[in-house]
Amino acid sequence: MKVKDILEKACHENILTKDEIKLLLMAEGDDRDLLFKTADRVRKEHVGDEVFLRGLIEFSSYCKNDCFYCGLRRSNRQAQRYRMQEDEIVEVAKRAYQMGYRTVVLQSGEDMYYNKDSLCSIIRKIKSSVDVAITLSIGERSYDEYKAFKDAGADRFLMRFETSNEKLYRKYHPGMSFENRIECLKWIKNLGYELGTGFLIGLPGQTIDDLAQDILLVKELDADMIGIGPFIPHPQTPLKDAEEGSVDLTLKSIAILRLLIPDANIPATTALGTLDPLGRQKGLMCGANIVMPNVNDLKYKLKYELYPGKICINEDATKCRGCIESIIVSLGRKVGHGKGQSRHYKRAA
Ligand code: 5AD
Ligand code: FES
């Protein structure tokens, strides 16, 4: 089958076989251009020219897990740890609102210092002070906790499954279970959150076959938001000597998922911008419609080191916002107004 025919099928049926996805992942030259052009067109048709900005608040760098790729892993004794207190988190959310953000993303390592009550209290306080959508990105919890956060006012939840290859998952996530992660994602969906999930590109040992399977799993989970980023080796982790993930495969995965879930929200991730100075621009031109700038103080930004070389680490939140707005305008796009709920979620509701 030719790439042109595969793209046509993707546009009409929103589903592809694993082999078809693999062919798209390996596309080169004109075929590759056509994939990106088609994804950009589908993005425009289904979610328009608005690019929505999300204010990212990384509120704790403590983590009880030990993921092989992540700089926040508990075995990294050199990691700088911090926890923001409740009122401080609420203040940053208010500041984000004043800067124009209508969604805040509360992200942290898996830090049980914040229990059900404290997180519910943070969510309620933010919701009663400013009119923003709240996205949680705090990892695996119990059904009861997810439900309590939703009842307290959380709207969305992001949690990547990282890799659908269970053998690799087990290898890189000691003490964790793939099955539990998928169960959590299903709970989150059933509780009525907008669900965000995705995976890492370029974990050592990962194949094109695995990536095609990852793409199919995002489709199967019926994600409203899709986060895909290249793996970047962190010097204080067991994967320090591994090769970094491919920007090209990241862009292709974004493009393919835009075709399979045309009305999803897809960010051009910070990791993509870290490996390629024009990475976020390229992402926005092949299917992405979201950017997630950090709104924290510099003193915290520096300490939340998932991977080295993160962009914007020395820029204050206002500067980042201005910079990203000019990127969006330079691409002929518009900064989104309002909360920018996933259209996929709206349609399903
Ligand atoms: N390189 C790229 N992305 C990483 N993440 C964690 N560590 C790394 C790394 N070294 C990603 C994971 C996680 C998200 C918050 O950050 O996919 O889900
Ligand atoms: Fe932060 Fe450019 S986006 S400085």
mmCIF file of C-alpha atoms and ligand atoms in Angstrom:
data_model
loop_
_atom_site.group_PDB
_atom_site.id
_atom_site.type_symbol
_atom_site.label_atom_id
_atom_site.label_comp_id
_atom_site.label_asym_id
_atom_site.label_seq_id
_atom_site.Cartn_x
_atom_site.Cartn_y
_atom_site.Cartn_z
ATOM 1 C CA MET A 1 0.000 0.000 0.000
ATOM 2 C CA LYS A 2 1.218 3.494 -0.829
ATOM 3 C CA VAL A 3 1.577 6.212 1.801
ATOM 4 C CA LYS A 4 -0.970 8.310 -0.099
ATOM 5 C CA ASP A 5 -3.574 5.528 0.192
ATOM 6 C CA ILE A 6 -2.810 4.955 3.856
ATOM 7 C CA LEU A 7 -3.322 8.648 4.572
ATOM 8 C CA GLU A 8 -6.604 8.611 2.724
ATOM 9 C CA LYS A 9 -7.766 5.631 4.744
ATOM 10 C CA ALA A 10 -6.668 7.325 7.997
ATOM 11 C CA CYS A 11 -8.658 10.445 7.128
ATOM 12 C CA HIS A 12 -11.809 8.518 6.270
ATOM 13 C CA GLU A 13 -11.795 5.766 8.847
ATOM 14 C CA ASN A 14 -9.634 7.175 11.683
ATOM 15 C CA ILE A 15 -8.062 3.779 12.133
ATOM 16 C CA LEU A 16 -5.035 2.027 10.672
ATOM 17 C CA THR A 17 -3.392 -1.354 11.066
ATOM 18 C CA LYS A 18 -0.095 -1.687 12.849
ATOM 19 C CA ASP A 19 1.681 -2.300 9.526
ATOM 20 C CA GLU A 20 0.186 0.836 8.004
ATOM 21 C CA ILE A 21 1.297 2.885 11.002
ATOM 22 C CA LYS A 22 4.793 1.430 10.686
ATOM 23 C CA LEU A 23 4.937 2.477 7.044
ATOM 24 C CA LEU A 24 3.995 6.028 8.038
ATOM 25 C CA LEU A 25 6.610 6.050 10.804
ATOM 26 C CA MET A 26 9.234 5.117 8.225
ATOM 27 C CA ALA A 27 8.068 7.540 5.531
ATOM 28 C CA GLU A 28 10.763 9.682 3.921
ATOM 29 C CA GLY A 29 11.006 12.502 1.413
ATOM 30 C CA ASP A 30 7.743 13.357 -0.350
ATOM 31 C CA ASP A 31 5.833 10.731 1.630
ATOM 32 C CA ARG A 32 6.946 12.300 4.884
ATOM 33 C CA ASP A 33 5.999 15.765 3.645
ATOM 34 C CA LEU A 34 2.580 14.472 2.655
ATOM 35 C CA LEU A 35 2.044 12.937 6.119
ATOM 36 C CA PHE A 36 2.847 16.267 7.799
ATOM 37 C CA LYS A 37 0.786 18.297 5.336
ATOM 38 C CA THR A 38 -2.209 16.024 5.776
ATOM 39 C CA ALA A 39 -1.948 16.148 9.575
ATOM 40 C CA ASP A 40 -1.710 19.953 9.460
ATOM 41 C CA ARG A 41 -4.821 20.120 7.288
ATOM 42 C CA VAL A 42 -6.758 17.761 9.555
ATOM 43 C CA ARG A 43 -5.675 19.827 12.583
ATOM 44 C CA LYS A 44 -6.990 22.978 10.925
ATOM 45 C CA GLU A 45 -10.294 21.342 9.954
ATOM 46 C CA HIS A 46 -10.988 19.814 13.346
ATOM 47 C CA VAL A 47 -9.476 22.123 15.958
ATOM 48 C CA GLY A 48 -8.779 25.293 13.978
ATOM 49 C CA ASP A 49 -5.895 27.737 14.122
ATOM 50 C CA GLU A 50 -6.053 28.478 17.831
ATOM 51 C CA VAL A 51 -3.118 27.260 19.914
ATOM 52 C CA PHE A 52 -4.055 26.926 23.568
ATOM 53 C CA LEU A 53 -1.535 27.637 26.296
ATOM 54 C CA ARG A 54 -1.514 25.729 29.583
ATOM 55 C CA GLY A 55 0.228 27.127 32.639
ATOM 56 C CA LEU A 56 2.348 24.345 34.083
ATOM 57 C CA ILE A 57 2.900 24.391 37.857
ATOM 58 C CA GLU A 58 5.420 21.767 38.939
ATOM 59 C CA PHE A 59 4.605 21.785 42.640
ATOM 60 C CA SER A 60 6.795 18.988 44.017
ATOM 61 C CA SER A 61 10.000 17.352 42.807
ATOM 62 C CA TYR A 62 9.753 14.461 45.274
ATOM 63 C CA CYS A 63 8.930 11.067 43.783
ATOM 64 C CA LYS A 64 8.462 7.656 45.341
ATOM 65 C CA ASN A 65 9.162 5.906 42.035
ATOM 66 C CA ASP A 66 12.418 4.996 40.417
ATOM 67 C CA CYS A 67 11.813 5.206 36.661
ATOM 68 C CA PHE A 68 15.072 4.542 34.861
ATOM 69 C CA TYR A 69 14.844 7.555 32.561
ATOM 70 C CA CYS A 70 13.681 10.264 34.962
ATOM 71 C CA GLY A 71 15.880 12.749 36.817
ATOM 72 C CA LEU A 72 13.369 12.904 39.683
ATOM 73 C CA ARG A 73 13.702 9.172 40.404
ATOM 74 C CA ARG A 74 14.066 8.473 44.116
ATOM 75 C CA SER A 75 17.541 6.956 43.779
ATOM 76 C CA ASN A 76 18.903 10.205 42.380
ATOM 77 C CA ARG A 77 20.494 11.569 45.539
ATOM 78 C CA GLN A 78 21.753 14.634 43.663
ATOM 79 C CA ALA A 79 18.264 15.724 42.640
ATOM 80 C CA GLN A 80 17.180 18.933 44.310
ATOM 81 C CA ARG A 81 13.892 18.384 46.052
ATOM 82 C CA TYR A 82 11.237 20.949 46.905
ATOM 83 C CA ARG A 83 7.602 21.020 47.859
ATOM 84 C CA MET A 84 5.385 24.051 47.378
ATOM 85 C CA GLN A 85 2.920 24.713 50.135
ATOM 86 C CA GLU A 86 -0.802 24.890 49.517
ATOM 87 C CA ASP A 87 -1.143 28.669 49.529
ATOM 88 C CA GLU A 88 1.874 29.116 47.330
ATOM 89 C CA ILE A 89 0.408 26.784 44.688
ATOM 90 C CA VAL A 90 -2.852 28.721 44.783
ATOM 91 C CA GLU A 91 -0.938 32.014 44.413
ATOM 92 C CA VAL A 92 0.922 30.747 41.338
ATOM 93 C CA ALA A 93 -2.379 29.588 39.819
ATOM 94 C CA LYS A 94 -3.800 33.085 40.364
ATOM 95 C CA ARG A 95 -0.734 34.641 38.787
ATOM 96 C CA ALA A 96 -1.120 32.317 35.800
ATOM 97 C CA TYR A 97 -4.709 33.491 35.440
ATOM 98 C CA GLN A 98 -3.580 37.114 35.477
ATOM 99 C CA MET A 99 -1.085 36.338 32.714
ATOM 100 C CA GLY A 100 -3.951 35.035 30.590
ATOM 101 C CA TYR A 101 -3.894 31.301 31.252
ATOM 102 C CA ARG A 102 -7.283 29.600 31.481
ATOM 103 C CA THR A 103 -5.896 26.135 32.267
ATOM 104 C CA VAL A 104 -3.372 25.274 34.937
ATOM 105 C CA VAL A 105 -1.619 21.932 35.046
ATOM 106 C CA LEU A 106 -0.648 20.785 38.534
ATOM 107 C CA GLN A 107 2.246 18.401 38.056
ATOM 108 C CA SER A 108 4.547 16.616 40.507
ATOM 109 C CA GLY A 109 6.494 13.459 41.097
ATOM 110 C CA GLU A 110 4.454 10.756 42.829
ATOM 111 C CA ASP A 111 4.560 12.457 46.200
ATOM 112 C CA MET A 112 2.243 11.088 48.874
ATOM 113 C CA TYR A 113 3.002 14.066 51.122
ATOM 114 C CA TYR A 114 0.011 15.559 49.326
ATOM 115 C CA ASN A 115 -2.841 13.346 50.449
ATOM 116 C CA LYS A 116 -6.435 13.278 49.314
ATOM 117 C CA ASP A 117 -7.496 16.102 51.617
ATOM 118 C CA SER A 118 -4.626 18.444 50.843
ATOM 119 C CA LEU A 119 -4.987 18.034 47.078
ATOM 120 C CA CYS A 120 -8.765 18.509 47.274
ATOM 121 C CA SER A 121 -8.208 21.654 49.294
ATOM 122 C CA ILE A 122 -5.741 23.044 46.719
ATOM 123 C CA ILE A 123 -8.176 22.259 43.888
ATOM 124 C CA ARG A 124 -11.103 23.903 45.700
ATOM 125 C CA LYS A 125 -9.111 26.999 46.585
ATOM 126 C CA ILE A 126 -7.953 27.512 43.007
ATOM 127 C CA LYS A 127 -11.448 26.914 41.643
ATOM 128 C CA SER A 128 -12.983 29.412 44.036
ATOM 129 C CA SER A 129 -10.386 32.115 43.294
ATOM 130 C CA VAL A 130 -10.044 32.024 39.490
ATOM 131 C CA ASP A 131 -12.004 30.677 36.537
ATOM 132 C CA VAL A 132 -9.540 28.114 35.198
ATOM 133 C CA ALA A 133 -9.682 24.487 34.141
ATOM 134 C CA ILE A 134 -7.478 22.305 36.353
ATOM 135 C CA THR A 135 -5.428 19.477 34.920
ATOM 136 C CA LEU A 136 -3.776 17.059 37.330
ATOM 137 C CA SER A 137 -0.553 15.251 36.465
ATOM 138 C CA ILE A 138 0.385 13.488 39.684
ATOM 139 C CA GLY A 139 0.591 9.840 38.725
ATOM 140 C CA GLU A 140 -1.064 6.741 40.110
ATOM 141 C CA ARG A 141 -3.576 7.011 42.957
ATOM 142 C CA SER A 142 -6.584 5.032 44.174
ATOM 143 C CA TYR A 143 -10.007 5.195 42.533
ATOM 144 C CA ASP A 144 -11.297 6.878 45.647
ATOM 145 C CA GLU A 145 -8.719 9.654 45.375
ATOM 146 C CA TYR A 146 -9.309 10.226 41.659
ATOM 147 C CA LYS A 147 -13.011 10.509 42.434
ATOM 148 C CA ALA A 148 -12.429 12.961 45.275
ATOM 149 C CA PHE A 149 -10.222 15.181 43.075
ATOM 150 C CA LYS A 150 -12.906 15.190 40.390
ATOM 151 C CA ASP A 151 -15.609 16.050 42.897
ATOM 152 C CA ALA A 152 -13.401 18.852 44.238
ATOM 153 C CA GLY A 153 -13.320 20.398 40.763
ATOM 154 C CA ALA A 154 -10.434 18.891 38.786
ATOM 155 C CA ASP A 155 -11.330 18.760 35.088
ATOM 156 C CA ARG A 156 -8.568 16.874 33.341
ATOM 157 C CA PHE A 157 -5.861 14.335 34.059
ATOM 158 C CA LEU A 158 -2.577 13.632 32.283
ATOM 159 C CA MET A 159 -0.702 10.389 32.710
ATOM 160 C CA ARG A 160 1.407 8.820 30.002
ATOM 161 C CA PHE A 161 1.614 5.046 29.874
ATOM 162 C CA GLU A 162 5.216 5.700 28.682
ATOM 163 C CA THR A 163 5.493 2.450 26.666
ATOM 164 C CA SER A 164 2.995 -0.232 25.715
ATOM 165 C CA ASN A 165 5.737 -2.872 25.559
ATOM 166 C CA GLU A 166 5.142 -4.589 28.898
ATOM 167 C CA LYS A 167 8.609 -6.080 29.019
ATOM 168 C CA LEU A 168 10.210 -2.668 28.562
ATOM 169 C CA TYR A 169 7.715 -1.155 30.983
ATOM 170 C CA ARG A 170 8.729 -3.617 33.665
ATOM 171 C CA LYS A 171 12.424 -3.062 32.994
ATOM 172 C CA TYR A 172 12.275 0.729 33.273
ATOM 173 C CA HIS A 173 9.684 1.047 36.058
ATOM 174 C CA PRO A 174 10.868 -1.085 38.983
ATOM 175 C CA GLY A 175 8.107 -1.892 41.435
ATOM 176 C CA MET A 176 5.384 -0.599 39.119
ATOM 177 C CA SER A 177 2.879 -2.457 36.983
ATOM 178 C CA PHE A 178 1.688 -1.690 33.473
ATOM 179 C CA GLU A 179 -1.642 -3.287 34.280
ATOM 180 C CA ASN A 180 -2.244 -0.924 37.174
ATOM 181 C CA ARG A 181 -1.330 2.104 35.096
ATOM 182 C CA ILE A 182 -3.847 1.158 32.402
ATOM 183 C CA GLU A 183 -6.464 0.499 35.060
ATOM 184 C CA CYS A 184 -5.863 3.997 36.481
ATOM 185 C CA LEU A 185 -6.272 5.517 33.013
ATOM 186 C CA LYS A 186 -9.584 3.705 32.576
ATOM 187 C CA TRP A 187 -10.825 4.885 35.986
ATOM 188 C CA ILE A 188 -9.888 8.445 35.095
ATOM 189 C CA LYS A 189 -11.807 8.229 31.837
ATOM 190 C CA ASN A 190 -14.848 6.669 33.526
ATOM 191 C CA LEU A 191 -14.892 9.341 36.212
ATOM 192 C CA GLY A 192 -15.468 11.912 33.484
ATOM 193 C CA TYR A 193 -12.080 13.606 33.385
ATOM 194 C CA GLU A 194 -10.705 14.733 30.059
ATOM 195 C CA LEU A 195 -8.079 12.057 29.677
ATOM 196 C CA GLY A 196 -4.557 12.729 28.526
ATOM 197 C CA THR A 197 -2.045 10.008 27.854
ATOM 198 C CA GLY A 198 0.909 9.223 25.628
ATOM 199 C CA PHE A 199 4.375 7.776 25.515
ATOM 200 C CA LEU A 200 8.104 8.330 25.242
ATOM 201 C CA ILE A 201 9.897 8.041 21.919
ATOM 202 C CA GLY A 202 13.280 6.359 21.867
ATOM 203 C CA LEU A 203 13.563 4.433 25.111
ATOM 204 C CA PRO A 204 16.511 2.088 24.634
ATOM 205 C CA GLY A 205 15.270 -1.209 23.208
ATOM 206 C CA GLN A 206 12.069 0.270 21.820
ATOM 207 C CA THR A 207 11.278 -0.691 18.210
ATOM 208 C CA ILE A 208 9.149 0.804 15.436
ATOM 209 C CA ASP A 209 6.737 -2.031 16.136
ATOM 210 C CA ASP A 210 6.469 -0.840 19.757
ATOM 211 C CA LEU A 211 5.808 2.739 18.654
ATOM 212 C CA ALA A 212 3.041 1.598 16.311
ATOM 213 C CA GLN A 213 1.555 -0.321 19.246
ATOM 214 C CA ASP A 214 1.869 2.800 21.456
ATOM 215 C CA ILE A 215 -0.070 4.801 18.874
ATOM 216 C CA LEU A 216 -2.781 2.131 18.752
ATOM 217 C CA LEU A 217 -3.025 2.092 22.543
ATOM 218 C CA VAL A 218 -3.596 5.869 22.680
ATOM 219 C CA LYS A 219 -6.397 5.328 20.147
ATOM 220 C CA GLU A 220 -7.835 2.422 22.125
ATOM 221 C CA LEU A 221 -7.849 4.431 25.363
ATOM 222 C CA ASP A 222 -9.708 7.099 23.382
ATOM 223 C CA ALA A 223 -7.534 9.915 24.724
ATOM 224 C CA ASP A 224 -8.815 13.480 24.655
ATOM 225 C CA MET A 225 -5.264 14.822 24.992
ATOM 226 C CA ILE A 226 -2.093 13.203 23.687
ATOM 227 C CA GLY A 227 1.397 13.856 25.066
ATOM 228 C CA ILE A 228 4.348 12.479 23.129
ATOM 229 C CA GLY A 229 7.951 13.428 23.700
ATOM 230 C CA PRO A 230 11.434 12.184 22.850
ATOM 231 C CA PHE A 231 13.450 10.488 25.585
ATOM 232 C CA ILE A 232 16.399 12.639 26.717
ATOM 233 C CA PRO A 233 19.125 10.864 28.726
ATOM 234 C CA HIS A 234 19.673 12.295 32.194
ATOM 235 C CA PRO A 235 23.265 12.017 33.543
ATOM 236 C CA GLN A 236 22.136 10.931 37.013
ATOM 237 C CA THR A 237 20.065 7.953 35.849
ATOM 238 C CA PRO A 238 20.843 4.397 34.692
ATOM 239 C CA LEU A 239 20.056 5.442 31.108
ATOM 240 C CA LYS A 240 22.668 8.208 31.087
ATOM 241 C CA ASP A 241 24.655 6.701 28.213
ATOM 242 C CA ALA A 242 21.687 5.839 26.051
ATOM 243 C CA GLU A 243 20.957 7.617 22.793
ATOM 244 C CA GLU A 244 18.331 10.344 22.788
ATOM 245 C CA GLY A 245 14.965 9.789 21.114
ATOM 246 C CA SER A 246 14.317 10.825 17.534
ATOM 247 C CA VAL A 247 12.693 14.190 16.821
ATOM 248 C CA ASP A 248 11.577 12.853 13.437
ATOM 249 C CA LEU A 249 9.737 9.873 14.960
ATOM 250 C CA THR A 250 8.156 12.193 17.525
ATOM 251 C CA LEU A 251 6.823 14.480 14.789
ATOM 252 C CA LYS A 252 5.542 11.508 12.802
ATOM 253 C CA SER A 253 3.783 10.068 15.855
ATOM 254 C CA ILE A 254 2.094 13.429 16.492
ATOM 255 C CA ALA A 255 0.995 13.572 12.847
ATOM 256 C CA ILE A 256 -0.369 9.999 12.837
ATOM 257 C CA LEU A 257 -2.307 10.542 16.052
ATOM 258 C CA ARG A 258 -3.792 13.746 14.684
ATOM 259 C CA LEU A 259 -5.224 11.596 11.860
ATOM 260 C CA LEU A 260 -6.488 8.861 14.191
ATOM 261 C CA ILE A 261 -8.054 11.196 16.797
ATOM 262 C CA PRO A 262 -8.606 14.356 14.723
ATOM 263 C CA ASP A 263 -10.278 16.430 17.435
ATOM 264 C CA ALA A 264 -7.860 15.676 20.290
ATOM 265 C CA ASN A 265 -5.655 18.280 21.964
ATOM 266 C CA ILE A 266 -2.007 17.546 21.211
ATOM 267 C CA PRO A 267 0.851 19.567 22.719
ATOM 268 C CA ALA A 268 4.144 20.395 21.076
ATOM 269 C CA THR A 269 6.104 19.238 24.126
ATOM 270 C CA THR A 270 8.973 20.917 25.928
ATOM 271 C CA ALA A 271 11.154 17.841 25.338
ATOM 272 C CA LEU A 272 10.641 18.283 21.596
ATOM 273 C CA GLY A 273 11.730 21.926 21.925
ATOM 274 C CA THR A 274 14.714 20.837 23.982
ATOM 275 C CA LEU A 275 16.165 18.447 21.384
ATOM 276 C CA ASP A 276 15.496 20.760 18.447
ATOM 277 C CA PRO A 277 15.454 24.559 18.786
ATOM 278 C CA LEU A 278 12.563 24.598 16.327
ATOM 279 C CA GLY A 279 10.959 21.441 17.731
ATOM 280 C CA ARG A 280 7.834 23.084 19.073
ATOM 281 C CA GLN A 281 7.286 25.016 15.853
ATOM 282 C CA LYS A 282 7.656 21.802 13.867
ATOM 283 C CA GLY A 283 5.204 20.033 16.190
ATOM 284 C CA LEU A 284 2.653 22.807 15.722
ATOM 285 C CA MET A 285 3.020 22.441 11.934
ATOM 286 C CA CYS A 286 2.314 18.702 11.850
ATOM 287 C CA GLY A 287 -0.701 18.260 14.087
ATOM 288 C CA ALA A 288 -0.096 19.845 17.500
ATOM 289 C CA ASN A 289 -2.336 22.626 18.876
ATOM 290 C CA ILE A 290 -1.197 23.102 22.483
ATOM 291 C CA VAL A 291 1.887 24.481 24.285
ATOM 292 C CA MET A 292 2.500 24.127 28.009
ATOM 293 C CA PRO A 293 4.827 26.827 29.340
ATOM 294 C CA ASN A 294 6.014 26.645 32.905
ATOM 295 C CA VAL A 295 4.628 29.396 35.137
ATOM 296 C CA ASN A 296 6.656 28.655 38.261
ATOM 297 C CA ASP A 297 9.355 30.799 39.840
ATOM 298 C CA LEU A 298 12.872 30.272 38.537
ATOM 299 C CA LYS A 299 13.995 28.829 41.867
ATOM 300 C CA TYR A 300 11.655 25.883 41.320
ATOM 301 C CA LYS A 301 12.011 25.540 37.567
ATOM 302 C CA LEU A 302 15.697 24.730 37.920
ATOM 303 C CA LYS A 303 14.997 21.933 40.361
ATOM 304 C CA TYR A 304 12.360 20.084 38.377
ATOM 305 C CA GLU A 305 14.864 18.309 36.190
ATOM 306 C CA LEU A 306 13.160 15.392 34.423
ATOM 307 C CA TYR A 307 15.913 15.627 31.801
ATOM 308 C CA PRO A 308 18.837 17.994 31.194
ATOM 309 C CA GLY A 309 18.911 21.048 28.961
ATOM 310 C CA LYS A 310 15.231 21.890 29.366
ATOM 311 C CA ILE A 311 14.380 25.066 27.493
ATOM 312 C CA CYS A 312 13.097 28.186 29.241
ATOM 313 C CA ILE A 313 14.707 27.198 32.512
ATOM 314 C CA ASN A 314 16.209 30.664 32.951
ATOM 315 C CA GLU A 315 13.272 32.628 31.645
ATOM 316 C CA ASP A 316 10.628 34.044 33.894
ATOM 317 C CA ALA A 317 7.020 33.142 33.286
ATOM 318 C CA THR A 318 6.077 36.444 31.639
ATOM 319 C CA LYS A 319 8.962 36.229 29.198
ATOM 320 C CA CYS A 320 8.026 32.649 28.234
ATOM 321 C CA ARG A 321 4.456 33.627 27.617
ATOM 322 C CA GLY A 322 5.542 36.477 25.326
ATOM 323 C CA CYS A 323 8.010 34.251 23.519
ATOM 324 C CA ILE A 324 5.468 31.529 22.881
ATOM 325 C CA GLU A 325 2.844 34.000 21.747
ATOM 326 C CA SER A 326 5.252 35.348 19.147
ATOM 327 C CA ILE A 327 6.060 31.813 17.969
ATOM 328 C CA ILE A 328 2.346 31.135 17.508
ATOM 329 C CA VAL A 329 1.796 34.352 15.571
ATOM 330 C CA SER A 330 4.887 33.754 13.422
ATOM 331 C CA LEU A 331 3.321 30.476 12.282
ATOM 332 C CA GLY A 332 0.163 32.283 11.190
ATOM 333 C CA ARG A 333 -1.809 30.880 14.110
ATOM 334 C CA LYS A 334 -3.716 32.496 16.993
ATOM 335 C CA VAL A 335 -3.416 32.271 20.756
ATOM 336 C CA GLY A 336 -6.507 30.425 21.986
ATOM 337 C CA HIS A 337 -9.082 32.167 24.165
ATOM 338 C CA GLY A 338 -11.002 30.376 26.861
ATOM 339 C CA LYS A 339 -10.263 27.053 28.469
ATOM 340 C CA GLY A 340 -9.710 25.132 25.271
ATOM 341 C CA GLN A 341 -11.491 21.973 26.311
ATOM 342 C CA SER A 342 -10.693 19.026 24.082
ATOM 343 C CA ARG A 343 -13.236 18.873 21.253
ATOM 344 C CA HIS A 344 -12.934 15.142 21.396
ATOM 345 C CA TYR A 345 -14.194 15.218 24.969
ATOM 346 C CA LYS A 346 -17.061 17.516 24.054
ATOM 347 C CA ARG A 347 -18.139 15.207 21.270
ATOM 348 C CA ALA A 348 -18.072 12.156 23.498
ATOM 349 C CA ALA A 349 -19.979 13.929 26.297
HETATM 350 N N1 5AD B 1 13.274 12.454 28.829
HETATM 351 C C1 5AD B 1 12.096 12.821 28.278
HETATM 352 N N2 5AD B 1 10.927 12.795 28.946
HETATM 353 C C2 5AD B 1 10.951 12.388 30.233
HETATM 354 N N3 5AD B 1 9.969 12.241 31.127
HETATM 355 C C3 5AD B 1 10.506 11.813 32.291
HETATM 356 N N4 5AD B 1 11.846 11.674 32.155
HETATM 357 C C4 5AD B 1 12.139 12.010 30.877
HETATM 358 C C5 5AD B 1 13.344 12.042 30.110
HETATM 359 N N5 5AD B 1 14.522 11.692 30.625
HETATM 360 C C6 5AD B 1 8.543 12.434 30.805
HETATM 361 C C7 5AD B 1 7.712 11.191 31.120
HETATM 362 C C8 5AD B 1 6.665 11.701 32.073
HETATM 363 C C9 5AD B 1 6.651 13.182 31.794
HETATM 364 C C10 5AD B 1 6.130 14.031 32.907
HETATM 365 O O1 5AD B 1 8.008 13.477 31.558
HETATM 366 O O2 5AD B 1 7.114 10.703 29.941
HETATM 367 O O3 5AD B 1 5.387 11.124 31.885
HETATM 368 FE FE1 FES B 2 10.239 30.355 27.265
HETATM 369 FE FE2 FES B 2 10.877 30.953 24.751
HETATM 370 S S1 FES B 2 9.226 29.818 25.448
HETATM 371 S S2 FES B 2 11.761 31.702 26.561
#
